[in-house]
Amino acid sequence: MTDLSHIRNFAIIAHIDHGKSTLADRLIQDCGGLAQREMTEQVLDTMDIERERGITIKAQTVRLGYTADDGKTYQLNLVDTPGHVDFAYEVSRSLAACEGSLLIVDASQGVEAQTLANVYQAINANHEIVPILNKIDLPAAEPERIRQQIEDVIGIDASHAVLASAKIGIGIKDVLEAIVTRLPAPTGDATAPLKALLVDSWYDAYLGVVILVRVKDGAIKKGTKIQFMSSGTVYPVERVGVFTPKRLEVPELRPGELGFITAGIKAVADCSVGDTITDESRPASEPLPGFKPSVPVVWCGLFPVDAAQFEILRDSLAKLRLNDASFHFTMESSAALGFGFRCGFLGLLHMEIIQERLEREFDLDLITTAPSVVYRVHTTDGAVHELHNPADMPEITRIRLIEEPWVKATILVPDEYLGTVLKLCTDRRGEQVDLTYVGNRAMVVYRLPLNEIVFDFYDRLKSISRGYASFDYEVGEYHEADLVKVNILVNADPVDALSFMAHRAQAEARGRQICGRLKDLIPRHLFKIPIQAAIGGKVIARETISALRKDVTAKCYGGDISRKKKLLDKQKEGKKRMRQFGRVEIPQSAFINALRMSDD
């Protein structure tokens, strides 16, 4: 049994690609968590998609044993967190389970936008922070300059920052010593009623629902009847264990410890992340402060290509929802695409990852509709409606005003690209709030409408700054805007999956762009197909796909012209009839490709 003073719970936080997962690998290796032959690159990135993209999506936890220079043995509970802005919710959950953080900063790139976002989350969680300057083996590394930058930009003391290179193993011993000497031990009372924070949960095909918990008071053993304080449901604990990073069963989890439990839980709804778990026979008087529920900022429709897969899609979404509490879904139906789900995400990367996981892990074939943000529609009768889907927009005569969400975006960019970045923000209806300099880099703060950045702002920013700009945003308040719903009509039929919201000033250009794209994406039919963009009853853009012409006069060799004319007139009549009843086939690739915004 480990004494509380010998336990250290810490998260690893950093900007994308500054070396969190690699440092976690070295710590596991140095503490003997895995034998040399079992080690792989990015041990904690267990999903195929994480390895392929080289990013961390799910926060993972590991218990390690370390004997320090003072001869004492410490239990280290490490949580590796994602760096991308879309997974900030994962970071906030991980921080709630720890008392300290290792802040990793690349010794050549310095402080980036996500470094700031994550370190402020850690400061808000009252964490002790140990700065680590990683990649000091690179020729471009400037540890002294970056140390000064950490003090200037973040405002924390970096004079004792640990110099390390996780890739080649420099400074790992210093990192471990800093963890045991500079991070605080957890507090807790083993005799008090059980209080444990539900940090994460996921679905395992063999064990059912697996729950990751951080015990604050009391203890959890096999056979304990646990109660979820928010729902009041009770389950007997079947297994108690920790990750080393292999799954290892232990007799009990005591105060200050992180581990997993299984309790034969089948209902996904019973495991709400941030809930407090207590003992049914001796419950805690009040729950632990959880964390705010995540608020989805991007919504889109997911529809199965084959309608028979609808039930499989429903089950798959429920399992993913258990694994990812920041993902939301409700059922919807579309005239063009049949039955599906309206899904909410924290950003476009999050949406892409969920879609890819559904296709890989559950073998589904999906159509994704255009992403949109949540608008607030104030109607003339004084009601306020949240609009997740442009197709649900009330009649224009009933609308008093429409509000859209704005964000506060922080962009760090080298001075030479500042002009193009400011132009991009201005083109996207941005309002500049602040512009300061840190060395030769500018830190720009802008207020931007969320629907302007949600699609391809990040890609454009990376492209115009040659990859040097970094970007982070937090969703702010709603503001009134002159927004309109643009309907896309194909052969005079509205296609609800392609309708979108736009600012009135940009609606015509966007409509023209989408009609032009659809002209190339929809294959030609035997009849002429008009493609129109319309606001209400007013058509603002039109393209026409010309008909495929069958040569009906091919069998006529010579002879009177009237015979050919007769055949051509007959063809014309048939085409008119066909156009009246003809159904246009729109390939699924057209849906997402048509709505890709670009600045060409």
XYZ file of C-alpha atoms in Angstrom:
600
model
C 0.000 0.000 0.000
C 1.485 3.349 -1.076
C 1.580 6.221 1.384
C -0.311 9.307 0.086
C 2.859 11.414 0.253
C 4.500 9.008 -2.228
C 1.843 9.412 -4.930
C 2.090 11.944 -7.753
C -0.738 12.511 -10.237
C 0.262 14.641 -13.214
C -0.859 15.482 -16.753
C 1.413 16.197 -19.702
C 0.231 19.294 -21.585
C 1.629 21.019 -24.683
C 0.918 22.360 -28.159
C 0.474 19.828 -30.998
C 3.738 18.033 -31.893
C 5.842 19.387 -29.033
C 6.541 15.834 -27.836
C 3.971 14.830 -25.177
C 3.494 11.217 -26.279
C 7.237 10.723 -26.885
C 8.052 11.955 -23.365
C 5.384 9.587 -21.992
C 7.132 6.733 -23.875
C 10.489 7.587 -22.251
C 8.974 7.818 -18.756
C 7.316 4.400 -19.207
C 10.605 2.972 -20.487
C 12.740 4.448 -17.677
C 10.332 3.305 -14.959
C 10.169 -0.225 -16.412
C 6.454 -0.053 -17.262
C 7.175 -2.125 -20.375
C 10.132 -4.300 -21.345
C 12.357 -3.018 -24.169
C 10.878 -5.546 -26.650
C 7.307 -4.381 -25.825
C 8.058 -0.713 -26.465
C 6.655 0.899 -29.607
C 6.570 4.516 -30.723
C 3.722 6.410 -28.977
C 2.721 3.525 -26.686
C -0.303 5.414 -25.349
C -1.741 6.253 -28.781
C -3.665 2.983 -29.030
C -6.086 3.831 -31.854
C -4.960 3.182 -35.459
C -6.212 6.619 -36.418
C -3.965 8.247 -33.740
C -0.906 6.441 -35.072
C -1.657 7.257 -38.709
C -2.250 10.950 -38.097
C 0.466 11.244 -35.451
C -1.896 12.979 -33.007
C -3.347 12.094 -29.614
C -7.151 12.030 -29.548
C -7.949 10.255 -26.272
C -6.204 11.087 -22.986
C -4.574 7.905 -21.648
C -3.385 7.071 -18.137
C -0.499 4.928 -16.811
C 0.700 3.994 -13.306
C 4.494 3.819 -12.942
C 6.794 2.960 -10.042
C 9.915 5.126 -9.570
C 12.689 4.932 -6.969
C 13.998 8.463 -6.425
C 17.495 9.635 -5.432
C 16.345 9.807 -1.791
C 15.747 6.020 -1.881
C 11.935 6.279 -1.582
C 9.642 4.544 -4.078
C 6.950 6.717 -5.626
C 3.741 5.842 -7.481
C 3.459 8.083 -10.545
C 0.078 8.357 -12.274
C 0.691 9.903 -15.689
C -2.038 11.255 -18.002
C -1.028 11.956 -21.619
C -3.382 14.567 -23.141
C -4.224 15.716 -26.702
C -2.897 19.050 -27.995
C -5.419 19.985 -30.684
C -8.016 22.683 -29.961
C -10.898 20.288 -30.814
C -9.900 17.986 -27.956
C -9.536 20.660 -25.255
C -12.408 18.961 -23.418
C -10.285 15.802 -23.026
C -7.572 17.990 -21.476
C -9.955 19.607 -18.970
C -11.128 16.164 -17.794
C -7.564 14.926 -17.372
C -6.550 18.015 -15.397
C -9.446 17.469 -12.967
C -7.882 14.124 -11.996
C -4.387 15.520 -11.267
C -2.592 17.957 -8.940
C 0.270 18.971 -11.244
C 1.206 19.354 -14.903
C 4.341 18.984 -16.974
C 4.264 21.822 -19.498
C 6.280 20.802 -22.553
C 7.571 23.529 -24.836
C 9.554 22.854 -28.016
C 12.985 24.477 -27.488
C 13.090 25.579 -31.137
C 9.468 26.691 -31.743
C 8.676 28.166 -28.332
C 5.264 29.080 -26.913
C 2.382 28.462 -29.349
C -1.357 29.234 -29.181
C -2.304 25.817 -27.802
C 0.490 25.990 -25.206
C -1.223 29.081 -23.825
C -4.715 27.554 -23.920
C -3.638 24.361 -22.122
C -1.457 26.058 -19.497
C -4.289 28.453 -18.594
C -6.590 25.458 -18.138
C -3.981 23.955 -15.781
C -3.623 27.237 -13.847
C -7.437 27.423 -13.480
C -7.355 23.873 -12.074
C -4.826 25.107 -9.402
C -2.034 22.934 -10.767
C 1.630 23.158 -9.874
C 3.381 23.489 -13.253
C 6.858 22.191 -14.149
C 8.092 23.647 -17.482
C 10.131 21.243 -19.663
C 12.079 22.444 -22.698
C 11.974 19.506 -25.103
C 13.954 18.814 -28.331
C 17.127 20.529 -27.051
C 19.139 18.237 -29.385
C 17.827 20.108 -32.454
C 20.295 22.500 -34.135
C 17.645 25.271 -34.009
C 17.036 24.873 -30.243
C 17.420 28.081 -28.193
C 16.614 27.054 -24.597
C 17.573 30.410 -23.011
C 15.391 32.429 -25.396
C 12.430 30.045 -24.948
C 12.879 30.117 -21.147
C 12.564 33.912 -21.266
C 9.595 33.617 -23.633
C 7.733 31.333 -21.168
C 8.212 33.962 -18.437
C 7.172 36.864 -20.712
C 4.156 35.260 -22.405
C 2.748 32.863 -19.788
C 4.079 34.596 -16.680
C 5.364 31.511 -14.803
C 8.889 31.084 -13.445
C 10.966 29.098 -15.952
C 14.402 29.481 -14.309
C 14.247 25.837 -13.143
C 12.813 24.522 -16.442
C 14.093 21.004 -17.159
C 16.104 20.628 -20.376
C 15.265 17.383 -22.179
C 15.077 15.537 -25.463
C 12.420 12.847 -25.224
C 13.373 11.375 -28.586
C 16.960 10.467 -27.655
C 16.393 10.222 -23.892
C 18.284 13.301 -22.584
C 17.110 14.690 -19.219
C 14.504 11.991 -18.462
C 16.005 11.377 -14.994
C 15.773 15.148 -14.280
C 12.093 15.100 -15.351
C 11.339 12.208 -12.952
C 13.154 13.975 -10.079
C 11.237 17.207 -10.832
C 7.951 15.234 -10.662
C 8.662 13.821 -7.191
C 10.288 16.947 -5.712
C 8.260 19.790 -7.264
C 4.745 18.407 -7.728
C 2.402 18.148 -4.712
C 1.110 14.867 -3.304
C -2.677 14.294 -3.400
C -4.844 14.679 -0.313
C -7.595 12.331 0.818
C -9.035 10.386 3.742
C -9.177 6.568 3.483
C -11.699 6.346 6.368
C -14.204 8.855 4.927
C -17.161 7.753 2.742
C -16.148 6.863 -0.826
C -15.883 9.752 -3.274
C -14.453 9.051 -6.729
C -14.534 11.213 -9.846
C -15.618 9.520 -13.087
C -12.912 10.807 -15.450
C -13.601 8.757 -18.579
C -15.483 5.692 -19.792
C -15.337 3.514 -22.883
C -16.902 0.398 -24.285
C -15.000 -2.900 -24.295
C -16.443 -5.816 -26.292
C -15.523 -8.305 -23.510
C -15.893 -6.303 -20.284
C -18.771 -3.985 -21.206
C -18.367 -0.439 -19.948
C -14.934 0.329 -18.437
C -14.771 3.396 -16.162
C -11.644 5.407 -15.365
C -11.867 6.876 -11.842
C -9.811 9.098 -9.572
C -10.440 8.233 -5.906
C -10.554 11.296 -3.625
C -11.756 9.705 -0.342
C -12.498 6.138 0.783
C -11.592 3.060 -1.256
C -13.058 0.914 -4.040
C -12.724 -2.890 -3.790
C -14.137 -5.783 -5.763
C -17.703 -6.388 -4.541
C -18.284 -2.765 -3.383
C -21.790 -1.640 -4.349
C -21.159 1.701 -6.029
C -23.762 4.373 -6.632
C -23.657 7.065 -9.335
C -24.722 10.277 -7.608
C -26.338 11.959 -10.632
C -28.551 9.026 -11.696
C -28.741 7.102 -8.382
C -28.104 3.755 -10.133
C -26.266 1.045 -8.155
C -23.847 -1.613 -9.471
C -21.549 -4.172 -7.774
C -17.876 -3.721 -8.754
C -16.534 -6.747 -10.668
C -12.953 -5.684 -11.393
C -10.585 -3.072 -10.013
C -7.329 -2.359 -11.828
C -4.713 0.044 -13.152
C -2.856 0.511 -16.438
C 0.895 -0.056 -16.302
C 0.257 0.534 -19.398
C -0.921 -3.119 -19.564
C -4.178 -3.814 -17.763
C -3.375 -5.048 -14.231
C -5.991 -6.016 -11.631
C -5.367 -4.754 -8.061
C -7.181 -5.508 -4.751
C -8.373 -1.913 -4.236
C -8.021 1.739 -5.273
C -7.259 4.111 -2.394
C -7.282 7.940 -2.043
C -5.119 9.743 -4.579
C -5.050 6.780 -6.982
C -6.189 6.592 -10.613
C -7.486 3.316 -12.013
C -10.305 1.540 -13.789
C -13.342 -0.410 -12.610
C -15.919 -2.570 -14.393
C -19.342 -3.251 -12.923
C -21.358 -4.973 -15.649
C -22.793 -1.626 -16.784
C -24.761 -1.973 -20.001
C -26.590 1.361 -20.141
C -24.523 4.084 -21.730
C -26.623 6.810 -20.070
C -25.548 5.725 -16.555
C -21.917 6.797 -17.070
C -21.925 10.550 -17.379
C -18.373 11.843 -17.315
C -17.718 14.138 -14.338
C -20.176 12.235 -12.117
C -19.260 11.270 -8.533
C -19.196 7.583 -7.547
C -19.914 6.717 -3.909
C -20.608 3.636 -1.743
C -24.305 2.694 -1.592
C -24.086 1.518 2.046
C -22.274 4.676 3.191
C -22.850 7.436 0.640
C -21.001 10.757 0.531
C -23.072 13.761 1.570
C -22.297 15.872 -1.518
C -20.789 15.191 -4.957
C -17.375 16.392 -6.130
C -17.330 19.443 -8.388
C -17.492 17.856 -11.853
C -16.662 19.762 -14.985
C -18.920 21.820 -17.190
C -20.659 19.736 -19.863
C -19.110 20.316 -23.267
C -21.032 22.484 -25.715
C -20.873 21.327 -29.358
C -20.014 24.164 -31.735
C -20.337 22.385 -35.101
C -23.325 20.302 -36.204
C -23.780 18.141 -39.269
C -26.020 15.321 -40.468
C -24.728 11.734 -40.682
C -26.776 9.414 -42.908
C -26.100 5.777 -43.854
C -25.655 5.252 -47.610
C -27.624 2.020 -47.190
C -30.865 2.692 -45.272
C -30.673 -0.826 -43.785
C -27.639 0.273 -41.738
C -29.640 2.832 -39.745
C -29.931 0.645 -36.601
C -26.209 -0.224 -36.739
C -25.440 3.511 -36.980
C -27.636 4.195 -33.921
C -25.787 1.560 -31.819
C -22.382 2.733 -33.079
C -23.112 6.356 -32.128
C -24.224 5.265 -28.641
C -20.934 3.366 -28.111
C -18.859 6.299 -29.385
C -20.816 8.708 -27.190
C -19.758 6.629 -24.191
C -16.142 6.870 -25.307
C -16.336 10.577 -26.112
C -18.560 12.675 -23.852
C -18.108 15.811 -25.985
C -20.000 14.249 -28.913
C -23.823 14.691 -29.133
C -26.455 13.298 -31.494
C -30.211 13.391 -32.139
C -32.290 11.661 -34.796
C -33.392 13.525 -37.946
C -34.802 12.720 -41.372
C -34.097 14.298 -44.732
C -36.151 14.150 -47.938
C -33.008 13.576 -49.985
C -31.111 11.215 -47.677
C -33.690 9.360 -45.566
C -33.224 8.708 -41.824
C -30.036 9.710 -40.046
C -28.678 11.697 -37.107
C -27.852 15.327 -36.412
C -24.485 15.226 -34.641
C -22.691 17.905 -32.603
C -18.879 18.203 -32.421
C -16.264 20.464 -30.836
C -14.723 21.288 -34.217
C -14.058 20.051 -37.728
C -11.160 17.742 -36.811
C -13.383 16.193 -34.136
C -16.090 15.670 -36.784
C -13.606 14.091 -39.198
C -12.253 11.746 -36.508
C -15.747 10.594 -35.404
C -16.748 9.961 -39.020
C -13.561 7.981 -39.673
C -14.000 5.962 -36.462
C -17.581 5.060 -37.442
C -16.406 3.896 -40.854
C -13.450 1.901 -39.478
C -14.617 0.478 -36.188
C -18.217 -0.241 -37.208
C -17.790 -0.744 -40.968
C -20.373 1.901 -41.925
C -20.690 3.796 -45.193
C -21.830 7.370 -44.451
C -22.907 10.588 -46.134
C -22.046 13.771 -44.218
C -24.037 16.961 -44.824
C -22.649 20.474 -44.625
C -21.374 21.434 -41.167
C -23.162 24.379 -39.568
C -23.003 26.201 -36.255
C -25.866 26.810 -33.790
C -27.799 29.999 -34.568
C -30.375 31.638 -32.321
C -33.560 32.652 -34.103
C -35.815 35.203 -32.352
C -39.356 34.940 -33.696
C -42.037 37.637 -33.702
C -43.965 35.902 -30.896
C -41.005 36.505 -28.525
C -39.670 32.904 -28.540
C -35.986 32.013 -29.075
C -35.148 28.866 -31.082
C -31.753 27.184 -31.374
C -31.192 26.347 -35.023
C -28.887 23.337 -35.533
C -30.007 22.613 -39.065
C -30.696 25.273 -41.746
C -33.554 23.069 -43.042
C -35.486 23.782 -39.782
C -35.496 27.562 -40.293
C -38.926 29.108 -39.534
C -40.841 31.126 -42.158
C -39.035 34.380 -42.946
C -42.142 36.409 -41.996
C -41.990 35.000 -38.439
C -38.317 35.899 -37.857
C -37.533 39.055 -35.883
C -33.741 38.634 -35.808
C -31.024 35.964 -36.042
C -27.943 35.794 -33.812
C -24.735 33.880 -34.552
C -21.929 32.732 -32.207
C -18.630 34.630 -32.193
C -15.262 33.399 -30.962
C -12.177 35.013 -29.516
C -9.271 33.704 -31.603
C -5.599 33.929 -30.614
C -3.097 33.585 -33.454
C 0.686 33.466 -33.006
C 2.474 34.152 -36.299
C 5.992 35.211 -37.451
C 6.158 38.885 -38.378
C 6.660 38.278 -42.137
C 3.255 36.581 -42.505
C 1.328 39.049 -40.338
C -0.132 41.031 -43.270
C -1.694 37.999 -44.979
C -3.068 36.698 -41.658
C -4.725 40.066 -40.892
C -6.229 40.090 -44.406
C -7.610 36.565 -43.913
C -9.221 37.567 -40.599
C -10.704 40.743 -42.111
C -12.079 38.808 -45.122
C -13.831 36.499 -42.650
C -15.646 39.481 -41.012
C -13.170 39.602 -38.111
C -12.681 42.494 -35.659
C -9.187 43.041 -34.275
C -8.978 43.158 -30.477
C -5.244 43.162 -29.767
C -1.834 42.907 -31.430
C 1.332 42.409 -29.368
C 4.832 41.161 -30.091
C 6.815 38.366 -28.446
C 10.312 38.532 -29.956
C 9.859 38.374 -33.736
C 6.387 36.838 -33.474
C 3.095 38.663 -33.380
C 0.251 37.601 -31.108
C -3.018 38.676 -32.721
C -6.353 38.487 -30.931
C -9.438 38.688 -33.160
C -13.178 38.370 -32.688
C -14.550 36.236 -35.510
C -17.944 34.731 -36.404
C -17.740 30.975 -35.729
C -19.333 30.005 -39.061
C -16.486 31.796 -40.896
C -13.759 29.744 -39.216
C -15.483 26.426 -38.857
C -14.849 25.064 -42.325
C -11.379 25.762 -43.665
C -9.980 28.697 -41.686
C -7.305 26.537 -40.031
C -6.165 25.090 -43.397
C -6.026 28.546 -44.978
C -4.100 29.944 -42.016
C -1.509 27.141 -42.203
C -1.262 27.571 -45.965
C -0.637 31.354 -46.003
C 1.852 31.175 -43.114
C 3.681 28.104 -44.501
C 2.710 26.191 -41.382
C 4.255 28.661 -38.901
C 1.042 30.188 -37.510
C -0.683 28.561 -34.551
C -4.307 29.131 -33.680
C -6.600 28.668 -30.700
C -10.117 29.910 -30.015
C -12.723 30.017 -27.304
C -16.419 30.398 -28.065
C -17.826 33.674 -26.782
C -21.255 35.293 -26.897
C -23.941 35.598 -29.604
C -24.409 38.727 -31.757
C -27.137 39.778 -34.151
C -26.235 39.378 -37.848
C -27.863 39.819 -41.249
C -28.048 36.102 -42.052
C -30.059 34.357 -44.748
C -30.791 30.742 -45.601
C -29.663 29.805 -49.114
C -31.594 26.915 -50.685
C -30.025 24.841 -53.442
C -32.511 23.555 -56.028
C -31.611 20.763 -58.434
C -34.135 20.363 -61.265
C -36.462 22.707 -59.306
C -36.412 20.397 -56.237
C -34.839 21.833 -53.030
C -32.033 19.583 -51.700
C -32.247 20.162 -47.931
C -28.852 18.514 -47.298
C -27.160 21.252 -49.351
C -28.961 24.276 -47.879
C -26.752 26.533 -45.765
C -26.740 29.784 -43.774
C -24.641 32.733 -44.949
C -24.206 36.430 -44.343
C -26.327 38.377 -46.833
C -23.262 40.121 -48.302
C -21.628 36.782 -49.118
C -24.720 34.721 -49.976
C -24.662 35.421 -53.725
C -20.959 34.612 -54.114
C -21.312 31.385 -52.080
C -24.446 30.379 -54.018
C -22.692 30.985 -57.351
C -19.690 28.996 -56.173
C -21.786 25.998 -55.075
C -23.871 25.971 -58.280
C -20.638 26.009 -60.302
C -19.246 23.137 -58.248
C -22.396 21.044 -58.516
C -22.358 21.502 -62.290
C -19.036 19.628 -62.339
C -19.997 17.083 -59.655
C -23.437 15.931 -60.883
C -23.153 13.602 -63.904
C -25.045 14.544 -67.065
C -28.461 12.955 -67.578
C -30.566 12.520 -70.720
C -32.327 15.807 -69.929
C -31.234 19.335 -69.098
C -30.785 19.968 -65.329
C -31.012 23.496 -63.908
C -29.102 24.077 -60.626
C -30.221 27.168 -58.712
C -29.364 28.953 -55.471
C -32.293 30.845 -53.969
C -33.007 33.036 -50.948
C -36.725 32.561 -50.265
C -38.372 32.857 -53.693
C -35.560 34.880 -55.284
C -33.043 32.946 -57.412
C -29.562 34.431 -56.921
C -27.465 32.055 -59.053
C -28.023 29.439 -61.757
C -26.052 26.883 -63.742
C -27.404 24.372 -66.267
C -26.092 20.869 -66.897
C -26.643 20.174 -70.592
C -28.356 16.980 -71.660
C -26.597 13.913 -72.955
C -27.680 13.787 -76.602
C -28.451 10.433 -78.123
C -27.969 10.459 -81.894
C -31.484 9.372 -83.012
C -30.734 10.185 -86.663
C -27.814 7.752 -86.889
C -29.964 5.151 -88.718
C -31.007 7.639 -91.439
C -28.845 7.360 -94.535
C -29.791 10.193 -96.849
C -33.500 10.609 -97.567
C -35.795 13.541 -96.926
C -34.887 16.050 -94.136
C -38.459 15.864 -92.796
C -37.794 12.285 -91.622
C -34.851 13.438 -89.485
C -36.887 16.363 -88.192
C -39.682 14.016 -87.172
C -37.222 11.886 -85.136
C -35.666 14.955 -83.474
C -39.120 16.350 -82.544
C -40.061 12.983 -81.076
C -36.835 13.016 -78.996
C -37.586 16.554 -77.827
C -41.059 15.508 -76.602
C -39.574 12.548 -74.722
C -36.949 14.747 -73.042
C -39.594 17.228 -71.936
C -41.571 14.395 -70.341
C -38.414 12.908 -68.828
C -37.474 16.225 -67.280
C -40.927 16.474 -65.775
C -40.662 13.078 -64.056
C -36.910 12.549 -64.216
C -35.159 12.023 -60.890
C -31.657 13.451 -60.674
C -29.053 11.153 -59.129
C -26.610 13.162 -56.979
C -23.452 11.191 -56.075
C -22.619 11.232 -52.333
C -19.168 12.768 -52.966
C -20.973 15.857 -54.304
C -22.451 16.711 -50.888
C -19.220 17.456 -49.063
C -17.167 18.606 -52.092
C -19.777 21.167 -53.117
C -19.664 22.837 -49.720
C -15.869 23.075 -49.363
C -15.294 26.818 -49.096
C -12.255 28.043 -50.905
C -10.825 31.437 -51.611
C -10.049 30.946 -55.270
